[in-house]
CSV table of C-alpha atoms in Angstrom, one decimal:
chain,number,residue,atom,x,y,z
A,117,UNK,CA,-6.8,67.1,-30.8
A,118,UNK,CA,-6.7,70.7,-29.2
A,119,UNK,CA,-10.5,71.3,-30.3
A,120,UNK,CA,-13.5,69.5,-29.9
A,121,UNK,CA,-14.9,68.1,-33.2
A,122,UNK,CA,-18.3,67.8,-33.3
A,123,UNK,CA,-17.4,63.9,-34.6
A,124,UNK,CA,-15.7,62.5,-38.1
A,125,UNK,CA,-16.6,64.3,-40.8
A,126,UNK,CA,-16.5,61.8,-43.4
A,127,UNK,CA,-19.1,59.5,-42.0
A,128,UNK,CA,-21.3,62.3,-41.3
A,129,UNK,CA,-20.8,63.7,-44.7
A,130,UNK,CA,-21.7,60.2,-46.4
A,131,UNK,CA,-25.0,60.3,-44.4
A,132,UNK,CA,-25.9,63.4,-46.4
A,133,UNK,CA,-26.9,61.3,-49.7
A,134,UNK,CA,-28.8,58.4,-49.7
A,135,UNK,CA,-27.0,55.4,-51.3
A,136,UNK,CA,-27.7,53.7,-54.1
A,137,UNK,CA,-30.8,51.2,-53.8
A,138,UNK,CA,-30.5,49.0,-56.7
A,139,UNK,CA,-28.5,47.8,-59.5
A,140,UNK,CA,-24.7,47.7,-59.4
A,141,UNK,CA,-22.8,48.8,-56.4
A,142,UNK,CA,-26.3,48.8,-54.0
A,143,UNK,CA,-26.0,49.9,-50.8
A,144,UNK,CA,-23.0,51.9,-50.9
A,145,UNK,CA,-22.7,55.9,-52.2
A,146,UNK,CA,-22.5,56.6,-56.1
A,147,UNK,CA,-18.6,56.9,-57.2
A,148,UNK,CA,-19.2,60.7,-57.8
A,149,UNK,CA,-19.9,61.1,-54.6
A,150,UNK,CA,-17.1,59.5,-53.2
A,151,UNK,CA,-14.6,61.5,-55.5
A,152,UNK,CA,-16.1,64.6,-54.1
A,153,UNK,CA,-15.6,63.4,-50.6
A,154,UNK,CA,-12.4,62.3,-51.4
A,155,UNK,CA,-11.5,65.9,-52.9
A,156,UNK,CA,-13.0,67.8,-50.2
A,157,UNK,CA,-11.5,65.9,-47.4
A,158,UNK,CA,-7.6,66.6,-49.7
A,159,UNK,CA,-8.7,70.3,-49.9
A,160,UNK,CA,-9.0,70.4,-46.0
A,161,UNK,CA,-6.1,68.9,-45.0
A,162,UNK,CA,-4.2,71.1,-47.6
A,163,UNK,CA,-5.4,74.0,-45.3
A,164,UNK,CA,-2.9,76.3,-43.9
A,165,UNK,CA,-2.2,74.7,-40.0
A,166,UNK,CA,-1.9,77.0,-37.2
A,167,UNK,CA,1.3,78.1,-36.0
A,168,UNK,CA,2.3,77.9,-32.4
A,169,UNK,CA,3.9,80.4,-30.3
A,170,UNK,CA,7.1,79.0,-28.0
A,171,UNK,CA,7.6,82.0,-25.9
A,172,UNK,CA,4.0,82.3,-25.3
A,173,UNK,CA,4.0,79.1,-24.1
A,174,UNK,CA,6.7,78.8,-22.0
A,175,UNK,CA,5.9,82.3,-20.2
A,176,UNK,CA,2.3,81.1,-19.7
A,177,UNK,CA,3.3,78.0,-18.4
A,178,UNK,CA,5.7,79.8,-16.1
A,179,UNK,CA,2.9,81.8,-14.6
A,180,UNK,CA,0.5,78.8,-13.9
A,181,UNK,CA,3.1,76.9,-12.0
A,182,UNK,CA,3.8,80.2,-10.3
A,183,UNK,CA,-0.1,79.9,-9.1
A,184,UNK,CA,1.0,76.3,-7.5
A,185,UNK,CA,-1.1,74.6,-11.0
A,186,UNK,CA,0.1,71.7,-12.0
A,187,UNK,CA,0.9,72.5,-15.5
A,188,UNK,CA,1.3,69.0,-18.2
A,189,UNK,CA,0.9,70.6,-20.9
A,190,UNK,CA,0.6,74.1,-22.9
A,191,UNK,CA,-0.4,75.2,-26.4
A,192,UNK,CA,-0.7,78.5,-27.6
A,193,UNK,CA,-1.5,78.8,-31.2
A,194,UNK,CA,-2.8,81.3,-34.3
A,195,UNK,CA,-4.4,80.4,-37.0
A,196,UNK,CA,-4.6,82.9,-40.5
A,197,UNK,CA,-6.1,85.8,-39.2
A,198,UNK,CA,-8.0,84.4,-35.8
A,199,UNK,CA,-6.1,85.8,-32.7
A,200,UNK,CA,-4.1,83.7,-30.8
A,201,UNK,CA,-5.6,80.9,-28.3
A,202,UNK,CA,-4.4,78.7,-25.7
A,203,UNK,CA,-5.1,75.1,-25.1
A,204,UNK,CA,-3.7,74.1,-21.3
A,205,UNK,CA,-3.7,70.8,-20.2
A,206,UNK,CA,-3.8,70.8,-16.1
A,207,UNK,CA,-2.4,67.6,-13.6
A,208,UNK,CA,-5.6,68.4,-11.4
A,209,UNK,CA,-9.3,69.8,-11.2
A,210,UNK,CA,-9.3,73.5,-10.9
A,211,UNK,CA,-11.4,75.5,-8.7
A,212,UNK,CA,-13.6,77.7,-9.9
A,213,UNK,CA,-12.0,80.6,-7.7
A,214,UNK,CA,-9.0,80.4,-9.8
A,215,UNK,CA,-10.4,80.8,-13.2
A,216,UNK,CA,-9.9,84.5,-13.0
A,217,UNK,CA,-6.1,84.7,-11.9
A,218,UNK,CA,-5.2,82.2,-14.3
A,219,UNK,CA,-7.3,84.5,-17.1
A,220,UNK,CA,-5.2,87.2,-15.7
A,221,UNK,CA,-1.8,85.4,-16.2
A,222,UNK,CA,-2.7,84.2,-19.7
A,223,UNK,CA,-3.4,88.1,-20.4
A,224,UNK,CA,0.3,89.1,-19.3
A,225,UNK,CA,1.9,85.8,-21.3
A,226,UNK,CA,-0.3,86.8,-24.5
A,227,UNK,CA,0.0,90.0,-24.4
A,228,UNK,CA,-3.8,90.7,-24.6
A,229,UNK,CA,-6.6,90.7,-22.6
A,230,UNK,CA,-7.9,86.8,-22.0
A,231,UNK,CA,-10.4,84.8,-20.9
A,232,UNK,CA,-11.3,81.1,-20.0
A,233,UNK,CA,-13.7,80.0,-22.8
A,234,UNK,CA,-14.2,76.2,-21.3
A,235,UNK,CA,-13.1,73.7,-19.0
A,236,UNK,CA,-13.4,70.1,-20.0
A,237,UNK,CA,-12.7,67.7,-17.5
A,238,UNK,CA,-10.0,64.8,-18.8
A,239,UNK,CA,-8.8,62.0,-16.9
A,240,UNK,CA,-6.6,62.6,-13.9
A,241,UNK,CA,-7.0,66.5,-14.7
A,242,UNK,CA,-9.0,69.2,-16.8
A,243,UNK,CA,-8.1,71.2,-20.0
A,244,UNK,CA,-8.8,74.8,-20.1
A,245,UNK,CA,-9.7,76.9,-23.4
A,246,UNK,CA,-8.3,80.6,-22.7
A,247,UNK,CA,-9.4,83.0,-25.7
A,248,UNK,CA,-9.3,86.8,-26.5
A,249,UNK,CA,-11.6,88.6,-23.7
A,250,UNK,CA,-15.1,89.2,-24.6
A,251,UNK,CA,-16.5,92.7,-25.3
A,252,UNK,CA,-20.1,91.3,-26.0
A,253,UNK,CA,-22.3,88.7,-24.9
A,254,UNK,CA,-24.8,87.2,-27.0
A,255,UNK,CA,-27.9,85.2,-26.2
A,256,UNK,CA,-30.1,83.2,-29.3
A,257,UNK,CA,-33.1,81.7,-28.8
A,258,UNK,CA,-34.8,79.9,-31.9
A,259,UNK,CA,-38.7,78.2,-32.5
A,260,UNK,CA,-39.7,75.8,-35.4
A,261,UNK,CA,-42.9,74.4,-36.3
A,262,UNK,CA,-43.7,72.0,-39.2
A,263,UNK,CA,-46.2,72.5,-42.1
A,264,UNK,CA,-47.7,69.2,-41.2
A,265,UNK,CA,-49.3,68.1,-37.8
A,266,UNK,CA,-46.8,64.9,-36.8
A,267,UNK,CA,-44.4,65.8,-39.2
A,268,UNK,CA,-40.9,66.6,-38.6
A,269,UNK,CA,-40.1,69.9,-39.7
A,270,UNK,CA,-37.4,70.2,-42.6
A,271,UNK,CA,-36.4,73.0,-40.7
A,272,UNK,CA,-33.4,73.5,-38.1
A,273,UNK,CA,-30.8,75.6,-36.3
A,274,UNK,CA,-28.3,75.3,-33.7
A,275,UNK,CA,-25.5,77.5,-31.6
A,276,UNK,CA,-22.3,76.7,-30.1
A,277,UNK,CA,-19.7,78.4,-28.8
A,278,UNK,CA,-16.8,77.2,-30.3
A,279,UNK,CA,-13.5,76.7,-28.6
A,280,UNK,CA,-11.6,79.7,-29.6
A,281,UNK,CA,-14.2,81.8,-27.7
A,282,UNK,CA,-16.4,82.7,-31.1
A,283,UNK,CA,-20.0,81.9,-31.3
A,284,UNK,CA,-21.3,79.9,-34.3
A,285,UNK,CA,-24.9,80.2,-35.2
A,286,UNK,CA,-26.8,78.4,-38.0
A,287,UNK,CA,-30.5,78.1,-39.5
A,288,UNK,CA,-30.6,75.9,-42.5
A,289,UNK,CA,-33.8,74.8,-44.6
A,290,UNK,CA,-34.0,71.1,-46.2
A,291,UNK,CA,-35.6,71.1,-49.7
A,292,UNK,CA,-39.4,70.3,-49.0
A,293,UNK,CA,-40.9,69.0,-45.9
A,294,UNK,CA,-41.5,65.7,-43.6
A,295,UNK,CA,-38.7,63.6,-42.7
A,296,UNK,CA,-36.4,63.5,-45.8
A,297,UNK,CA,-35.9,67.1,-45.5
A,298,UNK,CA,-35.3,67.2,-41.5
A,299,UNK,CA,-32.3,64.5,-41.9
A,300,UNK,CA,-30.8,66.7,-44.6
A,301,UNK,CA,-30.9,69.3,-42.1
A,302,UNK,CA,-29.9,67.7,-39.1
A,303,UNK,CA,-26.7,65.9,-40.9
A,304,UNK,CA,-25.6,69.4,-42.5
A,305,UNK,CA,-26.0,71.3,-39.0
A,306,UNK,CA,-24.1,68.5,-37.4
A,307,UNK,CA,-21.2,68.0,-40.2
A,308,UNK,CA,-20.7,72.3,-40.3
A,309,UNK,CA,-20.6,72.6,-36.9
A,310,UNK,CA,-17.7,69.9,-36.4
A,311,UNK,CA,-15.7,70.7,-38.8
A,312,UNK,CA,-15.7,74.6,-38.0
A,313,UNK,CA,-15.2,73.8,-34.4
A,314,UNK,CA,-11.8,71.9,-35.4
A,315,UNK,CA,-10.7,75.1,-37.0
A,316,UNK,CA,-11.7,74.9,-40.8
A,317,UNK,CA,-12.2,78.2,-42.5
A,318,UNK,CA,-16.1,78.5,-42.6
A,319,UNK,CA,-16.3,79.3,-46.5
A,320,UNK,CA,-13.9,75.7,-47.5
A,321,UNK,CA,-16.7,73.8,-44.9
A,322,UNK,CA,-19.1,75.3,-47.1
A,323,UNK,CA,-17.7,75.2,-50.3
A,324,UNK,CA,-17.2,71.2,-49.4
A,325,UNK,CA,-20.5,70.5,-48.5
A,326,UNK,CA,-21.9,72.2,-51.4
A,327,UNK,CA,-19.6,69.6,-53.8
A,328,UNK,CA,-20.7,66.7,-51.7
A,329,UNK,CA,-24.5,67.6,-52.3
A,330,UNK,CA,-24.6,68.6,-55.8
A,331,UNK,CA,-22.5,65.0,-56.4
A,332,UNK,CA,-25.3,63.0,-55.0
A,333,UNK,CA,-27.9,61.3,-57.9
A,334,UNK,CA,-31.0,62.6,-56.3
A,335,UNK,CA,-31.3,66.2,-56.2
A,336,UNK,CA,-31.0,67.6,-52.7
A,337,UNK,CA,-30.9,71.3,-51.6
A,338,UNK,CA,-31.3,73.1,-48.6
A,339,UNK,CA,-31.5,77.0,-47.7
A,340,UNK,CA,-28.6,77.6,-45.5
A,341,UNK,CA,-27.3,80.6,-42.8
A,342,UNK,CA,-24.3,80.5,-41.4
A,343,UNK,CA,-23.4,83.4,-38.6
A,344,UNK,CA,-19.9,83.6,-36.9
A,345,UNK,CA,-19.5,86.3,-34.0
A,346,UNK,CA,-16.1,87.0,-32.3
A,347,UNK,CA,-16.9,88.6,-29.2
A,348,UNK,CA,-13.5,89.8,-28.5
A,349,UNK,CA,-13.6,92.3,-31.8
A,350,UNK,CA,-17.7,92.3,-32.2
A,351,UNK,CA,-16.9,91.5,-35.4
A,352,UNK,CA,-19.4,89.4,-37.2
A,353,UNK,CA,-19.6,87.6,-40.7
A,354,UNK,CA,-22.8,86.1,-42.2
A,355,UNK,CA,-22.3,83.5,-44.9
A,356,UNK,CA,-25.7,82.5,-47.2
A,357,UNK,CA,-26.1,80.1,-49.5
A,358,UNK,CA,-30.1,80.4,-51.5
A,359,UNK,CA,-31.6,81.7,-48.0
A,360,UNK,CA,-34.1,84.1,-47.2
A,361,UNK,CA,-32.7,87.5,-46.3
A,362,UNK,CA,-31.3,87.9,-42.5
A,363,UNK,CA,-32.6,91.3,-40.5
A,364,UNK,CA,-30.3,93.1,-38.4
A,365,UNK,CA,-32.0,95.8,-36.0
A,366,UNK,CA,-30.2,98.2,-34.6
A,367,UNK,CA,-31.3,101.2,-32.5
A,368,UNK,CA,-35.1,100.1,-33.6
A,369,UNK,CA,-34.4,100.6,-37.2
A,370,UNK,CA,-34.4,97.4,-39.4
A,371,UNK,CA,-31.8,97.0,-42.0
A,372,UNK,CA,-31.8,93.3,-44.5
A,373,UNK,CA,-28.7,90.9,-44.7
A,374,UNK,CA,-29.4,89.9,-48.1
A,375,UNK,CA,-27.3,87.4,-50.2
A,376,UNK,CA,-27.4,85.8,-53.9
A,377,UNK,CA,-25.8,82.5,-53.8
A,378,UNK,CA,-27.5,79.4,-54.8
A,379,UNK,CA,-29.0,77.2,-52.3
A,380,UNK,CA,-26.5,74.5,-51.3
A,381,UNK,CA,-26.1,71.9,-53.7
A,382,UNK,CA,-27.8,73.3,-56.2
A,383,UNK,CA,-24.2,73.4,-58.4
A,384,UNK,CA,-20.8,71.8,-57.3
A,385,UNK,CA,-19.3,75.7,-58.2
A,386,UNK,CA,-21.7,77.4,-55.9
A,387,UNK,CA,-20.0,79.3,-53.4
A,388,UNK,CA,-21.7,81.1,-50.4
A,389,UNK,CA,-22.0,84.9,-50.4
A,390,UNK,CA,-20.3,86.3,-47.4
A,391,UNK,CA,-21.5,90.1,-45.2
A,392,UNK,CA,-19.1,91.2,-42.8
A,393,UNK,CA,-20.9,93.3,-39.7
A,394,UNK,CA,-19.6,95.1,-36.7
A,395,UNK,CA,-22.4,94.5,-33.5
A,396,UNK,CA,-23.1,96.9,-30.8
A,397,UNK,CA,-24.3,95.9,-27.6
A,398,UNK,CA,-28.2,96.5,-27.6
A,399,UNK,CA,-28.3,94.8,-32.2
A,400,UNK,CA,-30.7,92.2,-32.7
A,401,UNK,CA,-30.1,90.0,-35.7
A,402,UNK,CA,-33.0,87.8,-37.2
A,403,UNK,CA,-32.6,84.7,-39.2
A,404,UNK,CA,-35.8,82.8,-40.6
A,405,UNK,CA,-36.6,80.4,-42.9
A,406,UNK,CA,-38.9,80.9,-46.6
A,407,UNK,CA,-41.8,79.9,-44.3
A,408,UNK,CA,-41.8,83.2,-42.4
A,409,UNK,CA,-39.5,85.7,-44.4
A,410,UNK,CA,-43.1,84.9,-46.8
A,411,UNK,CA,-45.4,86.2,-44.1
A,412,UNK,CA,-42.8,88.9,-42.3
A,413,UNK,CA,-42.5,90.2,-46.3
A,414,UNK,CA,-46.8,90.5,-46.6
A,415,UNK,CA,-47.7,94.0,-45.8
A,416,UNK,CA,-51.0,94.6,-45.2
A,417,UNK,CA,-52.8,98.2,-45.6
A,418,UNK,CA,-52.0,100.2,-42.5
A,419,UNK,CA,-49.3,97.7,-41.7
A,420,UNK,CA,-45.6,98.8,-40.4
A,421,UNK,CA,-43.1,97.0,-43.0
A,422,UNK,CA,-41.8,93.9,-41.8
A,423,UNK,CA,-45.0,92.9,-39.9
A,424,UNK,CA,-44.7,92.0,-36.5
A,425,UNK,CA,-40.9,92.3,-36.2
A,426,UNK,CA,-40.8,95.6,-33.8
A,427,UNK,CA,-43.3,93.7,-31.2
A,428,UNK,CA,-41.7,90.5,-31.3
A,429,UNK,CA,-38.3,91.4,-30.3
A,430,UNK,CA,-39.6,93.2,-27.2
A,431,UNK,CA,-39.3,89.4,-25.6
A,432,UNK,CA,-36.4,87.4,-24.8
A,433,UNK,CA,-34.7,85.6,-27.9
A,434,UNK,CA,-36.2,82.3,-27.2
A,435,UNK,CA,-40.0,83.7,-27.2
A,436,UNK,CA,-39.3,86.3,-29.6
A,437,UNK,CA,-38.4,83.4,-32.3
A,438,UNK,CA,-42.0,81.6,-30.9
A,439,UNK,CA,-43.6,85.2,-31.8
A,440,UNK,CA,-42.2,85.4,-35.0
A,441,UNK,CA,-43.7,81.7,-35.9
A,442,UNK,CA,-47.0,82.5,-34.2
A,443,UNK,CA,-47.6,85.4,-36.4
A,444,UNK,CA,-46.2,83.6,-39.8
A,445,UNK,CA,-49.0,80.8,-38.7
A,446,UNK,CA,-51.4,83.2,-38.9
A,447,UNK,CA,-50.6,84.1,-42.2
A,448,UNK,CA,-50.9,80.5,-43.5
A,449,UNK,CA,-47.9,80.5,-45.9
A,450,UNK,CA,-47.5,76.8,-47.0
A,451,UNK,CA,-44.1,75.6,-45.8
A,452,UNK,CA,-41.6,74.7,-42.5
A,453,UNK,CA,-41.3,77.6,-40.2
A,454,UNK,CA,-38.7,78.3,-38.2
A,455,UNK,CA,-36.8,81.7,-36.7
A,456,UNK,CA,-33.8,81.7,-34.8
A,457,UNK,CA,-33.1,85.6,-33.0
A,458,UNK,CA,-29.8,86.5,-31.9
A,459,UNK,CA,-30.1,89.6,-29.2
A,460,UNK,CA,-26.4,91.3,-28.4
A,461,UNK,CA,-25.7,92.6,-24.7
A,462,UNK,CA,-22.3,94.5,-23.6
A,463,UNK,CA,-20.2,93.1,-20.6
A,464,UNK,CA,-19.4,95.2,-18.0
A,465,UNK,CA,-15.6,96.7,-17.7
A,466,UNK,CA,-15.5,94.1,-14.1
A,467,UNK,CA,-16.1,91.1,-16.4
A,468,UNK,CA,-14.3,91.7,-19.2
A,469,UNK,CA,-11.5,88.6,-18.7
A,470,UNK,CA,-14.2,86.0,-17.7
A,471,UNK,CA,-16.5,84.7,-20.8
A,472,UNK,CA,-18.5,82.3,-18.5
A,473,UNK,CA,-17.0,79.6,-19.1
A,474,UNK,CA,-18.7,75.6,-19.8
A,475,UNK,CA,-17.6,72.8,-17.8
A,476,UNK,CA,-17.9,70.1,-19.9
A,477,UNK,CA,-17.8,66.3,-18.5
């Protein structure tokens, strides 16, 4: 495959509902389910594939061997309305000091400005993951605590850059608390973020699991945020299904990402409502669960609106999110807390064709 999957999404997608634990058929998922798996999984392979881009390819390959690169193999590719990206297979480890003439002769082949997203080191070689230049750089930090002392919370997020050089960032809220809820959680998070990293529109990954919930014979549902960020074109879009609203501050002032859909598998129709941005080096974007937009949403007399907001994001993302939780703890609201805060920097002109790449073993 040309991009990392995060693992097979059927098998994860199964773990999502319990089976069925008596009767007829024990052990193994209801038949509902499994027709909606079965229908999601035709749905994604039904999706448009990406189209490669010969020239590209041949020209870029030109200029790594040029560079004295053992060049196996090279893949340049678009996808709907994602820019192109390259996936370049090398006969040999590369150095380091080479990352940035090789972004430079993927810029002239492409015909935009380039940079190497990740290095993943393959047997007898590496494999390099060139996307568009980035214009910003963003930095997430998140904090969860539990509404019970030795609990696990029914709370989680994650980020990842993905391999076409966007960043993927997700909160998402399991129905209740304690350990049912934090495996609902912790399978969605992992299923989304494969299947979005191997190139699957984010609304029909969505859209999918939502089916595959609602199918199951116990009633599962879970708050869910979903925020993709192309650095290259600071574009940004924010996809909610039943969460709390989403803050985005910018030049001090607050302003609220709201959304209407249903939380996820609440109906096998439901859909997620989507909120395109444009980010500016200096925006901070909040997400948070129920369990903190409560307390964040209480304004006390003499209190500023969103209470505690302004204060907290003076700290890095990491503590800022630990603020955020702090403060909803003091306001005792009876559920799972957790904030993830997403903090937007520009790059300088010098570093515009290197996006810090990951070497990945």
């Amino acid at each position: 495959p040309l991009l990392r999957a995060g693992g097979a999404p059927p098998g994860r997608a199964l773990a999502l509902i319990p089976p069925r634990t008596q009767g007829e058929g024990a052990g193994r998922p209801p038949d509902r389910q499994l027709q909606s798996v079965s229908g999601w999984m035709n749905a994604l392979a039904g999706e448009k594939p990406a189209q490669r881009n010969g020239a590209a390819e041949r020209q870029l390959a030109r200029a790594l061997a040029s560079l004295g690169i053992r060049v196996r193999t090279v893949i340049c590719q678009k996808r709907g309305d994602a820019p192109m990206t390259a996936c370049v297979l090398l006969g040999e480890q590369v150095d380091p000091s080479m990352l940035e003439m090789i972004a430079q002769a993927a810029t002239r082949a492409m015909g935009r400005d380039m940079s190497i997203v990740a290095v993943d080191t393959v047997k007898g070689g590496c494999r390099l993951h060139i996307g568009p230049a980035p214009r910003i750089r963003c930095r997430a930090g998140g904090a969860k605590k539990s509404l019970e002392a030795g609990q696990p919370s029914g709370d989680g997020w994650a980020k990842r850059t993905l391999m076409d050089g966007r960043v993927l960032l997700m909160l998402c809220d399991g129905m209740g608390t304690g350990k049912n809820a934090a495996q609902l959680t912790e399978h969605a998070l992992q299923l989304l973020e494969g299947l979005i990293d191997m190139g699957i529109p984010v609304e029909s990954a969505l859209t999918g699991l939502n089916r595959l919930l609602a199918a199951g014979e116990e009633v599962r549902l879970a708050a869910l945020d979903v925020l993709v960020i192309d650095p290259a074109s600071q574009r940004a879009a924010m996809y909610k299904m039943g969460a709390c609203p989403s803050i985005l501050v910018r030049e001090g002032c607050p302003q609220l990402i709201e959304g209407a859909a249903l939380p996820m598998g609440a109906i096998e129709q439901g859909k997620p409502n989507i909120s395109m941005l444009h980010l500016k080096a200096g925006d901070a974007i909040v997400l948070v669960s129920d369990g903190i937009w409560q307390a964040l949403a209480q304004q006390g007399d003499g209190e500023e609106p969103l209470y505690g907001l302004r204060q907290a994001l003076a700290e890095s993302p990491g503590r800022a999110a630990s603020r955020l939780v702090e403060l909803a703890e003091q306001r005792a609201y009876p559920d799972d807390k957790s904030a993830v805060v997403l903090q937007v920097d520009g790059f300088p002109r010098r570093l515009t064709r290197m996006a810090e790449p990951a070497y990945n073993a």
